[in-house]
Short mmCIF file of C-alpha atoms in Angstrom, two decimals:
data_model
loop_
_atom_site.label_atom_id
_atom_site.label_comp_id
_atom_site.label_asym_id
_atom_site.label_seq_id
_atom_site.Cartn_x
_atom_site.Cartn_y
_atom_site.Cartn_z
CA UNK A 1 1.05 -20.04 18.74
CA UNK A 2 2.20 -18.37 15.63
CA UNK A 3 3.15 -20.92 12.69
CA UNK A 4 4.95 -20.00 9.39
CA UNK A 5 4.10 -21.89 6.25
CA UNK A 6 7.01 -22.32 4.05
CA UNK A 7 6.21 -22.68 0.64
CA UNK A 8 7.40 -25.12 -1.51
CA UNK A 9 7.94 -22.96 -4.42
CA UNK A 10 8.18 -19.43 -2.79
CA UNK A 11 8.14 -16.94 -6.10
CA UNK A 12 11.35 -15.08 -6.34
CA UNK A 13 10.16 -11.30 -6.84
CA UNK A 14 12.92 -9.28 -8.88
CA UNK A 15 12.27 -5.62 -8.57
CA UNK A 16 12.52 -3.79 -11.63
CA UNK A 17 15.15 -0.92 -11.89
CA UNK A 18 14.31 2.31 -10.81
CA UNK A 19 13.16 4.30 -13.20
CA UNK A 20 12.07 8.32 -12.27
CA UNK A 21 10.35 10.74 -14.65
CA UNK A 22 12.36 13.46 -15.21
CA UNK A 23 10.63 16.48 -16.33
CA UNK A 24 11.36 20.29 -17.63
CA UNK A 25 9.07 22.70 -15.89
CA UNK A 26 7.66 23.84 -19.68
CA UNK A 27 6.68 19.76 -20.49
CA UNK A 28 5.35 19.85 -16.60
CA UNK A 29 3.07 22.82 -17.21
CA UNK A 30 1.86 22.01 -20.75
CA UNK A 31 1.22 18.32 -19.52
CA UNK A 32 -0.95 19.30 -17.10
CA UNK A 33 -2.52 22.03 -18.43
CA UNK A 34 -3.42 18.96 -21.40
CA UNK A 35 -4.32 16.36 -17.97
CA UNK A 36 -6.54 18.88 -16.71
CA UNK A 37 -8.56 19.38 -19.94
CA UNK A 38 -9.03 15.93 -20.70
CA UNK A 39 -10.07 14.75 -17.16
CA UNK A 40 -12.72 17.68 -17.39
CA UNK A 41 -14.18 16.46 -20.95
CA UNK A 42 -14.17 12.56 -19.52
CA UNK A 43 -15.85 13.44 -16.19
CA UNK A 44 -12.62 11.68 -14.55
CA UNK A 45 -11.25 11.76 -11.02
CA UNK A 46 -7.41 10.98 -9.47
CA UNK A 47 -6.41 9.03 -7.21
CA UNK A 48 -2.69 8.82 -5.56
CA UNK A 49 -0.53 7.36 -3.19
CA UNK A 50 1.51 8.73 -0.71
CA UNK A 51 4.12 6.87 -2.64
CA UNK A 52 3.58 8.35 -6.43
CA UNK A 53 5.93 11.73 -7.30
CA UNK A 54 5.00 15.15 -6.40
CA UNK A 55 3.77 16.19 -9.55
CA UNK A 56 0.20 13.74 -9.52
CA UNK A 57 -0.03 13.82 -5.84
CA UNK A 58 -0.35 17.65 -7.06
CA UNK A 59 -2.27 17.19 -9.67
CA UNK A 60 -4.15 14.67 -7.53
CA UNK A 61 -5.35 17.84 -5.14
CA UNK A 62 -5.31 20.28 -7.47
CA UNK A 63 -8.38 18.50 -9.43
CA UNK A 64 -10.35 17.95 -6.66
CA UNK A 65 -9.23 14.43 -6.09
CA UNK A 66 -7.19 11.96 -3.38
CA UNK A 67 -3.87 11.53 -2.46
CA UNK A 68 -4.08 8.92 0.76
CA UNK A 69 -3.34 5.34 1.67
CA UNK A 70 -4.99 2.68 -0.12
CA UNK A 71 -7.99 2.62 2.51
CA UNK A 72 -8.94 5.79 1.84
CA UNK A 73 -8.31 6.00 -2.11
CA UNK A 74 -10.62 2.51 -2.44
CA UNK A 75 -13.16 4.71 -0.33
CA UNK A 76 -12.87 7.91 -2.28
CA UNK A 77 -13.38 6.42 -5.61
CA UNK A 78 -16.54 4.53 -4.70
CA UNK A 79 -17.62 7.61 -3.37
CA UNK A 80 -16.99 10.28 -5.90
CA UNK A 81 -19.62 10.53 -9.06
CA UNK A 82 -16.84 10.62 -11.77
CA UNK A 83 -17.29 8.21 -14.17
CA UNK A 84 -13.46 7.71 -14.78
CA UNK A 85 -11.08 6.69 -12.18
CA UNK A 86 -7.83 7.44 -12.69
CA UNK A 87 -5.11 5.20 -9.93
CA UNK A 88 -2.24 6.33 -9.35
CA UNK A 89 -0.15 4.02 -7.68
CA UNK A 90 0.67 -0.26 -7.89
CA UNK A 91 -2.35 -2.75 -10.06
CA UNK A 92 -4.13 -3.59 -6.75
CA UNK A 93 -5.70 -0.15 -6.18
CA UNK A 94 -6.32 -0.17 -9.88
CA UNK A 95 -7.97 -3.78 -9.29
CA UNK A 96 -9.32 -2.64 -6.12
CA UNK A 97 -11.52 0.24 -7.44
CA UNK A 98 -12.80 -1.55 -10.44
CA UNK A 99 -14.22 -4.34 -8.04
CA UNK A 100 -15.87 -1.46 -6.22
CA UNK A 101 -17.07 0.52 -9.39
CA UNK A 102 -17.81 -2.52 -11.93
CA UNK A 103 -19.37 0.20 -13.56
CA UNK A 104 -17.00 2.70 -13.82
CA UNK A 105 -14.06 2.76 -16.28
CA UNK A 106 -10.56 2.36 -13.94
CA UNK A 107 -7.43 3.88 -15.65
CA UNK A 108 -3.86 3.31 -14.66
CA UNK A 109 -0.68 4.86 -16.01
CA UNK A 110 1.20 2.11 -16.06
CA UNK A 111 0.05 -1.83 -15.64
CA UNK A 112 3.33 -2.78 -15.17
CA UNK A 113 3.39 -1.03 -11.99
CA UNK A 114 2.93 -3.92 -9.51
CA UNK A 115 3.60 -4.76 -6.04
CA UNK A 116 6.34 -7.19 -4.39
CA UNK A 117 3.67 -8.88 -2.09
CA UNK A 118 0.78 -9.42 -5.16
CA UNK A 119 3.99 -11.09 -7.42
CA UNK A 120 4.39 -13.24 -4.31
CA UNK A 121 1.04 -14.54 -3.50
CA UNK A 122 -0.21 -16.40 -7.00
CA UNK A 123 -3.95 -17.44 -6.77
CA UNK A 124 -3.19 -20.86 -7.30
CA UNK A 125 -1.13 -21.09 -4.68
CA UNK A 126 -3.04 -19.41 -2.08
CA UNK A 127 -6.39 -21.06 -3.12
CA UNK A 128 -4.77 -24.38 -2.51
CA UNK A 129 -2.97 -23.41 1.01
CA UNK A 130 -6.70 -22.61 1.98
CA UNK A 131 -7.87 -25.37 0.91
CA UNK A 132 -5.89 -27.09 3.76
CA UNK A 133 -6.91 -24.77 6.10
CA UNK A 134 -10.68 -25.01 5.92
CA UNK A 135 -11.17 -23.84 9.79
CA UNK A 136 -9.47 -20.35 9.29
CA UNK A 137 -10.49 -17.46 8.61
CA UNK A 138 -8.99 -16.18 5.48
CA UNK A 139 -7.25 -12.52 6.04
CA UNK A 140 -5.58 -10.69 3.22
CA UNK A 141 -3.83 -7.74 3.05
CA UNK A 142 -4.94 -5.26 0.38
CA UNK A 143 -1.74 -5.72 -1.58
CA UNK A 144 -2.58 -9.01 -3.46
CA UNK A 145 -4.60 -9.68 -6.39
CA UNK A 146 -8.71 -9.66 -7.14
CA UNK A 147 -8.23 -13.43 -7.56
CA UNK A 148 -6.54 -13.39 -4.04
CA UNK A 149 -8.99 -11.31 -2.58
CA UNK A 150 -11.75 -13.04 -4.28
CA UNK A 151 -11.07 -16.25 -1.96
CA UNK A 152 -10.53 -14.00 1.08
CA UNK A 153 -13.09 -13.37 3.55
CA UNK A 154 -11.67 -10.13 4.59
CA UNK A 155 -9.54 -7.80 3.46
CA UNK A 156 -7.30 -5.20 5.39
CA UNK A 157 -4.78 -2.22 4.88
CA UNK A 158 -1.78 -1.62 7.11
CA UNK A 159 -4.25 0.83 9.38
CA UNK A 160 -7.69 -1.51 9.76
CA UNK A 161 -5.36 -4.80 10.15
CA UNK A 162 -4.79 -5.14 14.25
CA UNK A 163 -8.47 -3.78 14.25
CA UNK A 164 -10.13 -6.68 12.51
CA UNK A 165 -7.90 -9.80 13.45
CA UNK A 166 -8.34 -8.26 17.36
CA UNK A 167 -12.18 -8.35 16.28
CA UNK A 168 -11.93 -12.19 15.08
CA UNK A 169 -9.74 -13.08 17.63
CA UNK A 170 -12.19 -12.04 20.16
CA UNK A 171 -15.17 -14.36 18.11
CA UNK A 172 -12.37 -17.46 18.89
CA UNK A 173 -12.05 -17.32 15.08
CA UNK A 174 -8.17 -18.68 13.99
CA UNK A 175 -6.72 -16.51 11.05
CA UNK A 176 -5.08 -17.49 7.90
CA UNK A 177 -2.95 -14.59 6.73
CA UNK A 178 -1.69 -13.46 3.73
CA UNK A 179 0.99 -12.47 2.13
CA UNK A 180 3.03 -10.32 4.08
CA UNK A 181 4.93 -11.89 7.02
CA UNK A 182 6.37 -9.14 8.78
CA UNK A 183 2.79 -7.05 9.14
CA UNK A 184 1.02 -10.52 9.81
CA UNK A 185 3.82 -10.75 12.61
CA UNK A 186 3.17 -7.84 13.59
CA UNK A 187 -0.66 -8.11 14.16
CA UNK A 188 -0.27 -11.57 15.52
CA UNK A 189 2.17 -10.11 18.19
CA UNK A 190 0.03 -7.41 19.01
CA UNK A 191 -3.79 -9.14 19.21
CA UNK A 192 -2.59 -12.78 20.14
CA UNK A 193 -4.16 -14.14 17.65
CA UNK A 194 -3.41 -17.82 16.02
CA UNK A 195 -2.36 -17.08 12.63
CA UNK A 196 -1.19 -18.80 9.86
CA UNK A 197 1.11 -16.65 7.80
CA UNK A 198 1.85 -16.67 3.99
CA UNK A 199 5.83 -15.48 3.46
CA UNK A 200 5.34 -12.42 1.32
CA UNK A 201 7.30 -9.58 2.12
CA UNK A 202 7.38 -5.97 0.69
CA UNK A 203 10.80 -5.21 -1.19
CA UNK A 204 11.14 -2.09 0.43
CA UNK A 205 10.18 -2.00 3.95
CA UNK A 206 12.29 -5.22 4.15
CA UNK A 207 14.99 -3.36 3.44
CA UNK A 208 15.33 -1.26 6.36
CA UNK A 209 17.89 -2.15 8.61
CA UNK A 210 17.51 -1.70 12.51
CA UNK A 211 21.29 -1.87 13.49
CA UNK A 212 21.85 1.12 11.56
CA UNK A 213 18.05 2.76 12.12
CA UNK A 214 20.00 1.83 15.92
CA UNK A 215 23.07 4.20 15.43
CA UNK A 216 20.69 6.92 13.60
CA UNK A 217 18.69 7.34 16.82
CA UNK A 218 21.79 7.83 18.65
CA UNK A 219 23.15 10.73 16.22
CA UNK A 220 19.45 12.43 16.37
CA UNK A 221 18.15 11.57 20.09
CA UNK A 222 15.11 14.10 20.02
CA UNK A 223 13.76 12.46 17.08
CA UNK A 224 11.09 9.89 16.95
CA UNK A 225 10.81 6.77 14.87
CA UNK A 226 7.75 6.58 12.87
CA UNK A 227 7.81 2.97 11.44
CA UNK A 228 5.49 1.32 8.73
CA UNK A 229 4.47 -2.54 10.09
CA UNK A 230 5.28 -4.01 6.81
CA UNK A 231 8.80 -3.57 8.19
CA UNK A 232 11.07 -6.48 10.29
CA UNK A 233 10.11 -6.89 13.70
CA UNK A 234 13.73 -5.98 14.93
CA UNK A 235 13.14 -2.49 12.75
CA UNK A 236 9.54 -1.77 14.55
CA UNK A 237 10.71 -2.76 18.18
CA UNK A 238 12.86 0.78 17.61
CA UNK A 239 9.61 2.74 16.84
CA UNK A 240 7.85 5.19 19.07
CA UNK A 241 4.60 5.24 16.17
CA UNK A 242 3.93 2.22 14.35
CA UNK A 243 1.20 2.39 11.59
CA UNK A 244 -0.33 2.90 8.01
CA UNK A 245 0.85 6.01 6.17
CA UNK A 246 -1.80 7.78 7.06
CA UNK A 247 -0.95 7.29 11.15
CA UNK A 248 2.83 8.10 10.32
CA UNK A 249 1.36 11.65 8.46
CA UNK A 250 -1.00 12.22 11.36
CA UNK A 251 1.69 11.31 14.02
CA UNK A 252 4.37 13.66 12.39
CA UNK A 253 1.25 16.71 12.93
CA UNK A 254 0.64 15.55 16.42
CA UNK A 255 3.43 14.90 17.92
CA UNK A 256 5.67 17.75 19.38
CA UNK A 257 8.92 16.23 18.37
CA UNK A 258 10.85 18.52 15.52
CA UNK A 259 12.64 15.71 14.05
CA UNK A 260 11.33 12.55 13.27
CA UNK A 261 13.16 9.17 11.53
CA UNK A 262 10.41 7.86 8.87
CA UNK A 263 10.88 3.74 8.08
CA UNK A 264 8.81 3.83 4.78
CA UNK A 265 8.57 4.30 1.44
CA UNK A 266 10.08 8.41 0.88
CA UNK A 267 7.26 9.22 -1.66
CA UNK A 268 5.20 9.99 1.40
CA UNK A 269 7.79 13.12 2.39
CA UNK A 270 6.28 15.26 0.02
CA UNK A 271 2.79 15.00 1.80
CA UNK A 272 4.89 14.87 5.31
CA UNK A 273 6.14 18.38 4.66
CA UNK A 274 3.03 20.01 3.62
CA UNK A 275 1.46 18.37 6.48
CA UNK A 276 3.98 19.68 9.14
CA UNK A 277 5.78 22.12 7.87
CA UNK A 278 8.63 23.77 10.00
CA UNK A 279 9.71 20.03 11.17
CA UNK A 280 12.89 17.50 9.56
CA UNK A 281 12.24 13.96 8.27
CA UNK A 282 14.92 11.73 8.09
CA UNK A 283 15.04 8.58 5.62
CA UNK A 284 15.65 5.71 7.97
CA UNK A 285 18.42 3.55 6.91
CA UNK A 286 18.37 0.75 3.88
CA UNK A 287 22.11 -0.28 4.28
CA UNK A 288 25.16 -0.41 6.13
CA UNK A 289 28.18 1.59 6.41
CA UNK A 290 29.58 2.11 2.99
CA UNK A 291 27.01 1.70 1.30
CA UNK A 292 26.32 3.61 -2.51
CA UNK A 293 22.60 4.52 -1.26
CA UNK A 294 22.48 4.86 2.62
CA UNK A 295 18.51 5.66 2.68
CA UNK A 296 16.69 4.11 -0.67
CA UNK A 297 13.08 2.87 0.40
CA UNK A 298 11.25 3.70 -2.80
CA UNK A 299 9.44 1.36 -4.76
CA UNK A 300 10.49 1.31 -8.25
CA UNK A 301 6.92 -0.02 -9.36
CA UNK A 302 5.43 3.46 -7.64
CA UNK A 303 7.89 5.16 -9.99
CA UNK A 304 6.60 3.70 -12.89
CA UNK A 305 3.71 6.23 -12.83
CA UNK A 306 3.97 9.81 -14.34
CA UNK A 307 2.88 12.86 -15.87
CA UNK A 308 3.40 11.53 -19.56
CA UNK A 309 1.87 8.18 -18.83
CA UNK A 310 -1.26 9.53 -17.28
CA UNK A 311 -1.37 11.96 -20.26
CA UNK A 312 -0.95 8.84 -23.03
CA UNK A 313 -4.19 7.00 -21.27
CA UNK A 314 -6.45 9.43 -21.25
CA UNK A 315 -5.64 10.51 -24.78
CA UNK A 316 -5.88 6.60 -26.14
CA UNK A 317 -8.14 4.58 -23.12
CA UNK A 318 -5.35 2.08 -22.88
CA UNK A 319 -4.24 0.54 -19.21
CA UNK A 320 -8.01 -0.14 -18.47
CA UNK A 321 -8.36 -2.38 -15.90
CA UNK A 322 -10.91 -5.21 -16.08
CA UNK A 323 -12.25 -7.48 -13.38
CA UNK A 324 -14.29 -11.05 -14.22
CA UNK A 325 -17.42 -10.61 -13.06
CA UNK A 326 -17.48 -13.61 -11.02
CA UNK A 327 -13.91 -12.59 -9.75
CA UNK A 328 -15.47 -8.83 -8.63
CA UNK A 329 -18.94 -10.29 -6.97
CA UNK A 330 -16.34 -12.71 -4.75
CA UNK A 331 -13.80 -9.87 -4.25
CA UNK A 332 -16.08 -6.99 -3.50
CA UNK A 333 -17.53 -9.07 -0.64
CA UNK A 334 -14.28 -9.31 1.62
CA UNK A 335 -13.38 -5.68 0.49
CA UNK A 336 -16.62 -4.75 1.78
CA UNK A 337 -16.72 -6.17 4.64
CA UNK A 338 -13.40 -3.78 5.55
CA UNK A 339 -14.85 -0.60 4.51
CA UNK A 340 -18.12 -1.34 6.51
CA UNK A 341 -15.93 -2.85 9.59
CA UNK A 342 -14.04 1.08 9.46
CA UNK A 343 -17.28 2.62 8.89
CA UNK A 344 -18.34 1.81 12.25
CA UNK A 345 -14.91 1.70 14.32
#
């Protein structure tokens, strides 16, 4: 049976405002025409989200680097031989592929560019709700902190999540879960597994609303729902795909549908329409009738990263990120353990 632990001093997680780089086509060809140059000289390598802009997810392929989910960009950058590793995207990845690479220098545009579920899963905190818990399992989702992930025993993304807690469930192992309610809901409603859940949420795919995602499916009846499981439960129970970013991309090649309503953060159309071109996405809902902004699921800390910011830390080093080493030989462990887990399944 499924419990929720309220905490008793739940951090309130104020998104910052939205904030776009807006850029003249001479600036965007002169900035990376500069990018390119000085990636060369530092032996560097970029890696994006599906949720950055259009111009590094570009860049991103255009230099012979990633643009993918945060499985595959912690893969690709313990892979690759660059000695600079450039993230594009919120401080865990950064964090992320510095625990990987201790020996690699980790580069982010911006370090303010966090994430809604890290801000609302302190260490502290979480160390001490373990602490009670000393027969779970610890699970954390990838979005949380090295210290966080440092006192995990695994660690999971949106697409190896229902994988790995249906793995422990079927060793009789009970999970603790952390931080984000409505995916831990989700996997604990799909693999039946006792979990303990921490009350994160992300402040974007909470937003999505499923009366109105209702009355879109009615207006566009040959289109299918592709839904990310960080959303609410009543928001995925509308969904004919449910899964990472990577499964919505793959699902929107596959399947022979024309039209398709996406539930997640719009960054990822850019990638959606070079992927399956010839075929409409539609922005699912964030608010009712009325409404200024009808469809606005993007995350504002995503935004944060650009063309001019990328270009300021490779000209000075600045926004290196730095791991403890006794924080990175804990973390690396339960990260680890994920990539070897997807290795083999």
């Amino acid at each position: 049976m499924q419990t929720l632990f309220q905490m008793p001093h739940t951090p309130k997680v104020i998104a910052p405002p939205m904030v776009e780089e807006v850029l003249g086509a001479d600036e965007r060809a002169t900035l990376i025409a500069h990018i390119k140059t000085m990636m060369a000289q530092q032996n560097a390598v970029l890696v994006a989200h599906y949720y950055t802009s259009a111009d590094l997810q570009d860049l991103a392929d255009a230099t012979g680097g990633c643009v993918s989910d945060s499985l595959e960009m912690a893969r690709f950058g313990h892979a690759h031989a660059a000695s600079t590793i450039l993230v594009a995207g919120v401080k865990f990845m950064g964090d992320t592929a510095k625990i990987l690479n201790p020996e690699k220098r980790v580069l982010m545009p911006d370090l303010n560019a966090n994430c809604s579920l890290d801000l609302a899963c302190p260490a502290d905190e979480f160390s001490a709700f373990c602490d009670q818990h000393p027969d779970r399992v610890v699970v954390v989702y990838a979005n949380t902190s090295a210290a966080v992930k440092a006192r995990a025993d695994w660690v999971v993304t949106s697409g190896t999540a229902v994988k790995i807690v249906a793995h422990l469930h079927a060793l009789g192992q009970k999970i603790l879960w952390a931080p984000d309610k409505y995916l831990g809901d989700y996997v604990q409603r799909t693999t039946g597994a006792d979990m303990l859940l921490w009350q994160g949420s992300c402040v974007v795919h909470e937003a999505f609303k499923a009366k109105e995602l209702a009355a879109m499916k009615l207006a566009h009846p040959d289109a299918a729902v592709l839904v990310h499981p960080e959303s609410p439960a009543d928001v995925i129970a509308l969904a004919d795909v449910v899964g990472s970013t990577t499964q919505i991309i793959r699902a929107a090649q596959t399947m022979p549908n024309r039209e398709f309503i996406v539930a997640t953060d719009n960054g990822i159309f850019h990638k959606m329409h070079a992927a399956a071109p010839g075929k409409v996405f539609i922005e699912a809902p964030t608010a009712g009738v009325g409404a200024t902004c009808k469809s606005c699921a993007h995350c504002p800390w995503m935004a944060m990263n650009g063309l001019r910011s990328l270009a300021h830390v490779l000209e000075t080093g600045v926004n290196e990120i730095l791991v403890d080493s006794a924080t990175q030989q804990k973390a690396v462990l339960s990260i680890q353990r994920m990539l070897d887990f997807a290795a083999q399944h």
